[in-house]
Coordinates of N, CA and C in Angstrom, one line a residue:
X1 N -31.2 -17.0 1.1 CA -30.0 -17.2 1.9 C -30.1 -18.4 2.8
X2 N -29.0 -19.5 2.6 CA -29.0 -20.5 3.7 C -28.3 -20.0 4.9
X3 N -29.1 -20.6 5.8 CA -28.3 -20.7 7.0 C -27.8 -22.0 7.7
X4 N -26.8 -22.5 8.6 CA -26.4 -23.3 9.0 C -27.2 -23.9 10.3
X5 N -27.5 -24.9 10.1 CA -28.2 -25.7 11.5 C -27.6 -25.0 12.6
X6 N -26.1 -25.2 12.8 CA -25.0 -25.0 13.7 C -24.9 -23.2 14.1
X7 N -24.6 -23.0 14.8 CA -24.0 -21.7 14.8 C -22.2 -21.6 14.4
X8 N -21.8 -21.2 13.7 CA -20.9 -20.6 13.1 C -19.8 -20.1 13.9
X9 N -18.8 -20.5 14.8 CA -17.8 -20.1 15.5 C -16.1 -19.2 14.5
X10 N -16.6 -18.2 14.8 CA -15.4 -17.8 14.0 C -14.4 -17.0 15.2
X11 N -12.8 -17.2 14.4 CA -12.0 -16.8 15.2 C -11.5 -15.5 14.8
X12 N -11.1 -15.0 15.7 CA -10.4 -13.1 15.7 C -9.1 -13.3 15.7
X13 N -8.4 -13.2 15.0 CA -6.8 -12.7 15.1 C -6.2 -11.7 14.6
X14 N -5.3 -10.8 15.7 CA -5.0 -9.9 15.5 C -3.4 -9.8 14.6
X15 N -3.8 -9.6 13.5 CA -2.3 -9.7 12.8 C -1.5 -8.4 12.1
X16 N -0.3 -8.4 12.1 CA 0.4 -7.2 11.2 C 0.1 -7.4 10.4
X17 N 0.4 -5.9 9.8 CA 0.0 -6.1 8.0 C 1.3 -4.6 7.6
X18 N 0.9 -4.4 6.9 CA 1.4 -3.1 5.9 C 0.3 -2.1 5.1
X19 N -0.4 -0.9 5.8 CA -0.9 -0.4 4.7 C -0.2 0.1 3.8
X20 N -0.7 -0.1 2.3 CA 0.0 0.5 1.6 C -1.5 1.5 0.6
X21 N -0.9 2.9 0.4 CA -2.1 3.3 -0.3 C -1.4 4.5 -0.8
X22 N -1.9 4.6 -2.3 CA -1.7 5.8 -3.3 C -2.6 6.6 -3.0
X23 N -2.3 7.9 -3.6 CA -3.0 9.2 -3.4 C -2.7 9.8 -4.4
X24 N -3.2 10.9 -5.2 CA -3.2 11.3 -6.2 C -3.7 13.3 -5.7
X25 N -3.3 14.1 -6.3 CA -3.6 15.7 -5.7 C -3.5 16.1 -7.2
X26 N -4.4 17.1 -7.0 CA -5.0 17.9 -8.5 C -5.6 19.1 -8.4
X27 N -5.8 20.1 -9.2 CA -6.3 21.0 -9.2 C -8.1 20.4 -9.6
X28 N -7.9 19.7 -10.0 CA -9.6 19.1 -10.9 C -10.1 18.8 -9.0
X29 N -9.4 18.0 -8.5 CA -9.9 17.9 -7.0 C -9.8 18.8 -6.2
X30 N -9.2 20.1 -6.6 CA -8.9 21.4 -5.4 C -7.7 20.5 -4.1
X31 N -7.3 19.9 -5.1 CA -5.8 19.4 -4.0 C -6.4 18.3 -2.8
X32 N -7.9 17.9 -3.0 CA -8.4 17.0 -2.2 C -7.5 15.6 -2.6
X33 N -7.2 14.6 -1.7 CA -6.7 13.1 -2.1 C -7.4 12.8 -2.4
X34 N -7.7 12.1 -4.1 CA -7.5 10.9 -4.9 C -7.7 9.7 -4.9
X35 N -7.9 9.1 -3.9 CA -7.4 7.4 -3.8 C -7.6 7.1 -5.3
X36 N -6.3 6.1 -5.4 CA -5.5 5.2 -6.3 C -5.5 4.0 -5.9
X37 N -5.4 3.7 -5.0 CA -4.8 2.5 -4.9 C -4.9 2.4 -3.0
X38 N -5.2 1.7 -2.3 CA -5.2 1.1 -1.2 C -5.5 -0.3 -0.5
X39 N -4.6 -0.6 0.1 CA -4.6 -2.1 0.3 C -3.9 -2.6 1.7
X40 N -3.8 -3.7 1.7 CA -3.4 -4.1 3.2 C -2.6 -5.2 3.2
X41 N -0.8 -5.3 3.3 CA 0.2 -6.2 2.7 C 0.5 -6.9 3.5
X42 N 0.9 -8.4 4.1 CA 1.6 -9.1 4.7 C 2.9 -8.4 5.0
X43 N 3.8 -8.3 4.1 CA 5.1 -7.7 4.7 C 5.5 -6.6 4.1
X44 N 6.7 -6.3 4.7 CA 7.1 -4.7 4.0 C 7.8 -5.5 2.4
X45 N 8.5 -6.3 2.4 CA 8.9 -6.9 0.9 C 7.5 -6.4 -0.3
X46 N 6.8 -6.9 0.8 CA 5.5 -7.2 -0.6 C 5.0 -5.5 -1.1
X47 N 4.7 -4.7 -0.1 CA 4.6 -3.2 0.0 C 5.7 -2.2 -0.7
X48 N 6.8 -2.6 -0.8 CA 8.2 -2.2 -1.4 C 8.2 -2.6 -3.1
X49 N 8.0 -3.6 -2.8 CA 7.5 -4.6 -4.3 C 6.5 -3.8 -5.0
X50 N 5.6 -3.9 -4.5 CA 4.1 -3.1 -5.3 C 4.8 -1.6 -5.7
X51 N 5.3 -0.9 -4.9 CA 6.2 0.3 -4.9 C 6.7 0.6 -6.4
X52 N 7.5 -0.2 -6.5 CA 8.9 -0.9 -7.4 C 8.1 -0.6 -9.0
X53 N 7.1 -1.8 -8.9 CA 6.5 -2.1 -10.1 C 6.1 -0.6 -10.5
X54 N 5.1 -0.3 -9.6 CA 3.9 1.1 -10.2 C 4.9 2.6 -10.5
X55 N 6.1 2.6 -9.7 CA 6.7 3.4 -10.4 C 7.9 3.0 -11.7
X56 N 8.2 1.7 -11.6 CA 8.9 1.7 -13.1 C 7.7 1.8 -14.5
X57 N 6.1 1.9 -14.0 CA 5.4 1.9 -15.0 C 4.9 3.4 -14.8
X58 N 5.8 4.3 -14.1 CA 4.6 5.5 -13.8 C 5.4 6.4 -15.3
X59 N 6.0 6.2 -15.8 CA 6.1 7.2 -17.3 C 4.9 7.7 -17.4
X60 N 3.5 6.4 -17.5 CA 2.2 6.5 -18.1 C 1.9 7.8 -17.8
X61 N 2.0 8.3 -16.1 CA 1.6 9.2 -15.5 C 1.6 10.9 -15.9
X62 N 2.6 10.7 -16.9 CA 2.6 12.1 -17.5 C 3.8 13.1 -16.8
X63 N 4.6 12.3 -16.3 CA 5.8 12.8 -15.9 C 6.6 13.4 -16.5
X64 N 7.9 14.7 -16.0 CA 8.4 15.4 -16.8 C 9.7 14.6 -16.6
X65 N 10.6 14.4 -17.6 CA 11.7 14.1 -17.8 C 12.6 13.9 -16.2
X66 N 13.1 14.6 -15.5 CA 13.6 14.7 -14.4 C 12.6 13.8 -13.1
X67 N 11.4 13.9 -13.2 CA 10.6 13.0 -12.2 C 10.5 11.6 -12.6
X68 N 10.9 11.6 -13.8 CA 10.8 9.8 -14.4 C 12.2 9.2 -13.8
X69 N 13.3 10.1 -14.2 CA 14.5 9.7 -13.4 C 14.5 9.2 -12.1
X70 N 13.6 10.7 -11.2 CA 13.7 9.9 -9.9 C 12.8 8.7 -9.6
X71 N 11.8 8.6 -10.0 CA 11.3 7.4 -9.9 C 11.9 6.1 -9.9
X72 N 12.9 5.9 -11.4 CA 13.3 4.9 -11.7 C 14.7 4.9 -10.8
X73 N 15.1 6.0 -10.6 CA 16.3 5.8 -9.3 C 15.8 5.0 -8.1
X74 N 14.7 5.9 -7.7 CA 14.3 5.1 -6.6 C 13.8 3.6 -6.5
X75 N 13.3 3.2 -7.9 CA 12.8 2.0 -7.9 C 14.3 0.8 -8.3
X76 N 15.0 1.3 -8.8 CA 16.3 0.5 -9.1 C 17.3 0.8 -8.9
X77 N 17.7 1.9 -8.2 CA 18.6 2.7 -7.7 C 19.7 2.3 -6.1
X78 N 18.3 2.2 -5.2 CA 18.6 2.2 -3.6 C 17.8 2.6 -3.2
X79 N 16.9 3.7 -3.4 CA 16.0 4.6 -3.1 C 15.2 4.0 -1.4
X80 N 15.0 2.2 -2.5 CA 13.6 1.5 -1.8 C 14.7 0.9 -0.6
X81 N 15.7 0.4 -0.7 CA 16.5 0.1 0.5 C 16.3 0.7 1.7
X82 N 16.2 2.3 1.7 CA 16.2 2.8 3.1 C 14.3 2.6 3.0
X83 N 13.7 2.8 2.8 CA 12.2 2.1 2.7 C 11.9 1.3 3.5
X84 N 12.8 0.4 2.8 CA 12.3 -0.5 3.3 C 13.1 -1.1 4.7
X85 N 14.2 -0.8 5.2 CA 14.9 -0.5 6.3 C 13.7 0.2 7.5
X86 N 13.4 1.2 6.8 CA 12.1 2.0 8.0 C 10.7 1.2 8.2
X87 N 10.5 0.3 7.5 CA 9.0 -0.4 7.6 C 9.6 -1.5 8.8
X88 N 11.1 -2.0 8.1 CA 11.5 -3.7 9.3 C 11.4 -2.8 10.4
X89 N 12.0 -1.4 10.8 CA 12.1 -0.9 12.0 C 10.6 -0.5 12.9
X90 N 9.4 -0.4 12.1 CA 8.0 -0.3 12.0 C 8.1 0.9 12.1
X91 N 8.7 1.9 11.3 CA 8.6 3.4 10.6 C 8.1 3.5 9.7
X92 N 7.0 4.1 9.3 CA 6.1 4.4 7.8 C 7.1 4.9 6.8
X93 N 7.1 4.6 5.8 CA 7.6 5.8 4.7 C 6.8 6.2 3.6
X94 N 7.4 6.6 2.5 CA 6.7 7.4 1.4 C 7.4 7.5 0.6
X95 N 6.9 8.3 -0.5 CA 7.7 8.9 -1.9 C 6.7 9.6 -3.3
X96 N 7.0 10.8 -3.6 CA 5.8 11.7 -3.8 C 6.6 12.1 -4.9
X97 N 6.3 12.0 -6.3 CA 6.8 12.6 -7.8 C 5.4 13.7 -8.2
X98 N 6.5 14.3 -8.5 CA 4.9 15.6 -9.3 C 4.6 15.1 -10.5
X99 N 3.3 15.5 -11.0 CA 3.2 15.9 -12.2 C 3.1 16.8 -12.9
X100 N 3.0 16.6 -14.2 CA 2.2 18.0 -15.1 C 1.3 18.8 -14.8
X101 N 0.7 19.9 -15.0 CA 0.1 20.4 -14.6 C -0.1 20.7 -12.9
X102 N 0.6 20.9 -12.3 CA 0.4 20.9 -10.5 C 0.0 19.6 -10.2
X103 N -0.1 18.9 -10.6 CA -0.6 17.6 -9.9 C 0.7 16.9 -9.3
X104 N 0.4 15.7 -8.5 CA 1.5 15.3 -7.5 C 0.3 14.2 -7.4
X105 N 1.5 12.7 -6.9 CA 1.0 11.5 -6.4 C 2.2 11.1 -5.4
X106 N 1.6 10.1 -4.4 CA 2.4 9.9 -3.1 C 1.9 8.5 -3.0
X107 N 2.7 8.1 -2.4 CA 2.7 6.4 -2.3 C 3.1 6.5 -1.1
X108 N 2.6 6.2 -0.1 CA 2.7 5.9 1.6 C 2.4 4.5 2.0
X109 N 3.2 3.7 2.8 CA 3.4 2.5 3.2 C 3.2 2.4 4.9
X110 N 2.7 2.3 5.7 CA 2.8 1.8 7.3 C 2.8 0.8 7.7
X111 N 3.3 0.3 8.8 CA 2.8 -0.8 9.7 C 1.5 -0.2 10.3
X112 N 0.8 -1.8 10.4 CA -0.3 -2.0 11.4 C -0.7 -3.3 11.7
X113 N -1.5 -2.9 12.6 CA -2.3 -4.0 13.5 C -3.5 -4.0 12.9
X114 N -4.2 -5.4 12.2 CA -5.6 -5.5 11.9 C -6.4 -6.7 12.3
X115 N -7.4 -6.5 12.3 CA -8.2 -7.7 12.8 C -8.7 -8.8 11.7
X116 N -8.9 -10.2 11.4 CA -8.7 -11.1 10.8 C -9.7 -11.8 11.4
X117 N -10.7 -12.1 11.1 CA -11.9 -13.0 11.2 C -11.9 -14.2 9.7
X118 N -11.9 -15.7 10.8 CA -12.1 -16.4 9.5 C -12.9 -17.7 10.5
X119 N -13.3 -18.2 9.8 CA -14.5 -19.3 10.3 C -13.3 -20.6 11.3
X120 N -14.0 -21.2 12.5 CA -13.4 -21.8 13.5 C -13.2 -23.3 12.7
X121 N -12.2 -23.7 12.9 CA -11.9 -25.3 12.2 C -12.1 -26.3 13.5
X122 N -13.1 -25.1 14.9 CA -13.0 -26.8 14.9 C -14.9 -26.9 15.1
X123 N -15.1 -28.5 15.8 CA -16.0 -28.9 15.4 C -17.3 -27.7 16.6
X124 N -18.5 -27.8 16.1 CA -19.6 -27.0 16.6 C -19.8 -28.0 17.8
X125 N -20.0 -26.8 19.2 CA -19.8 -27.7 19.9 C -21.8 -28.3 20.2
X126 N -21.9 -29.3 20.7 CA -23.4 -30.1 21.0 C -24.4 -29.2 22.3
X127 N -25.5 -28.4 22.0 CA -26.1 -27.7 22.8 C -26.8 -28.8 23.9

């Protein structure tokens, strides 16, 4: 491992973000959450977006005729409009299709505040 002659000044910023994170419930898990999917979005567009895609692809999921509908309602419908209405207002939302077998997946979106460390641009100062 190298190390820098200099000491390393890095800065903290505190920025919004969007968590966005899937969950998945099952009988194989005794209805424990799943993680699927968790991540941390610049804006609610981008969190809505991600939304959009994973359910016009959730058929894969093993969905029954009637939950594919609502999905794709929601994803091209309007559904995401009030969605995403509640994120600009910094209201969390969600949306939760079952599956086969008692299983169920939920997609939950929040505002937050995270911390952001990245190395100082300016010069190291002379001891």
């Amino acid at each position: 491992m190298r190390t820098s002659p200099h000491p390393t000044s890095v800065e903290a910023r505190v920025q919004r973000g969007f968590r966005f994170e899937v969950l998945r419930y099952g009988p194989a898990t005794n209805f424990v959450p799943e993680p699927v999917d968790l991540r941390v979005l610049p804006g609610p567009g981008e969190a809505i977006r991600v939304i959009r895609v994973q359910l016009r692809a959730s058929h894969v999921l093993g969905l029954t005729p009637r939950e594919a509908e609502r999905a794709l309602y929601w994803a091209d419908q309007g559904g995401w409009v009030q969605a995403l209405g509640a994120l600009h207002r910094g209201e969390p939302c969600g949306f939760t299709l079952l599956l086969r077998k008692g299983r169920h997946i939920e997609w939950h979106v929040r505002p937050l505040l995270h911390l952001t460390l990245t190395p100082s641009t300016s010069p190291p100062r002379a001891h």
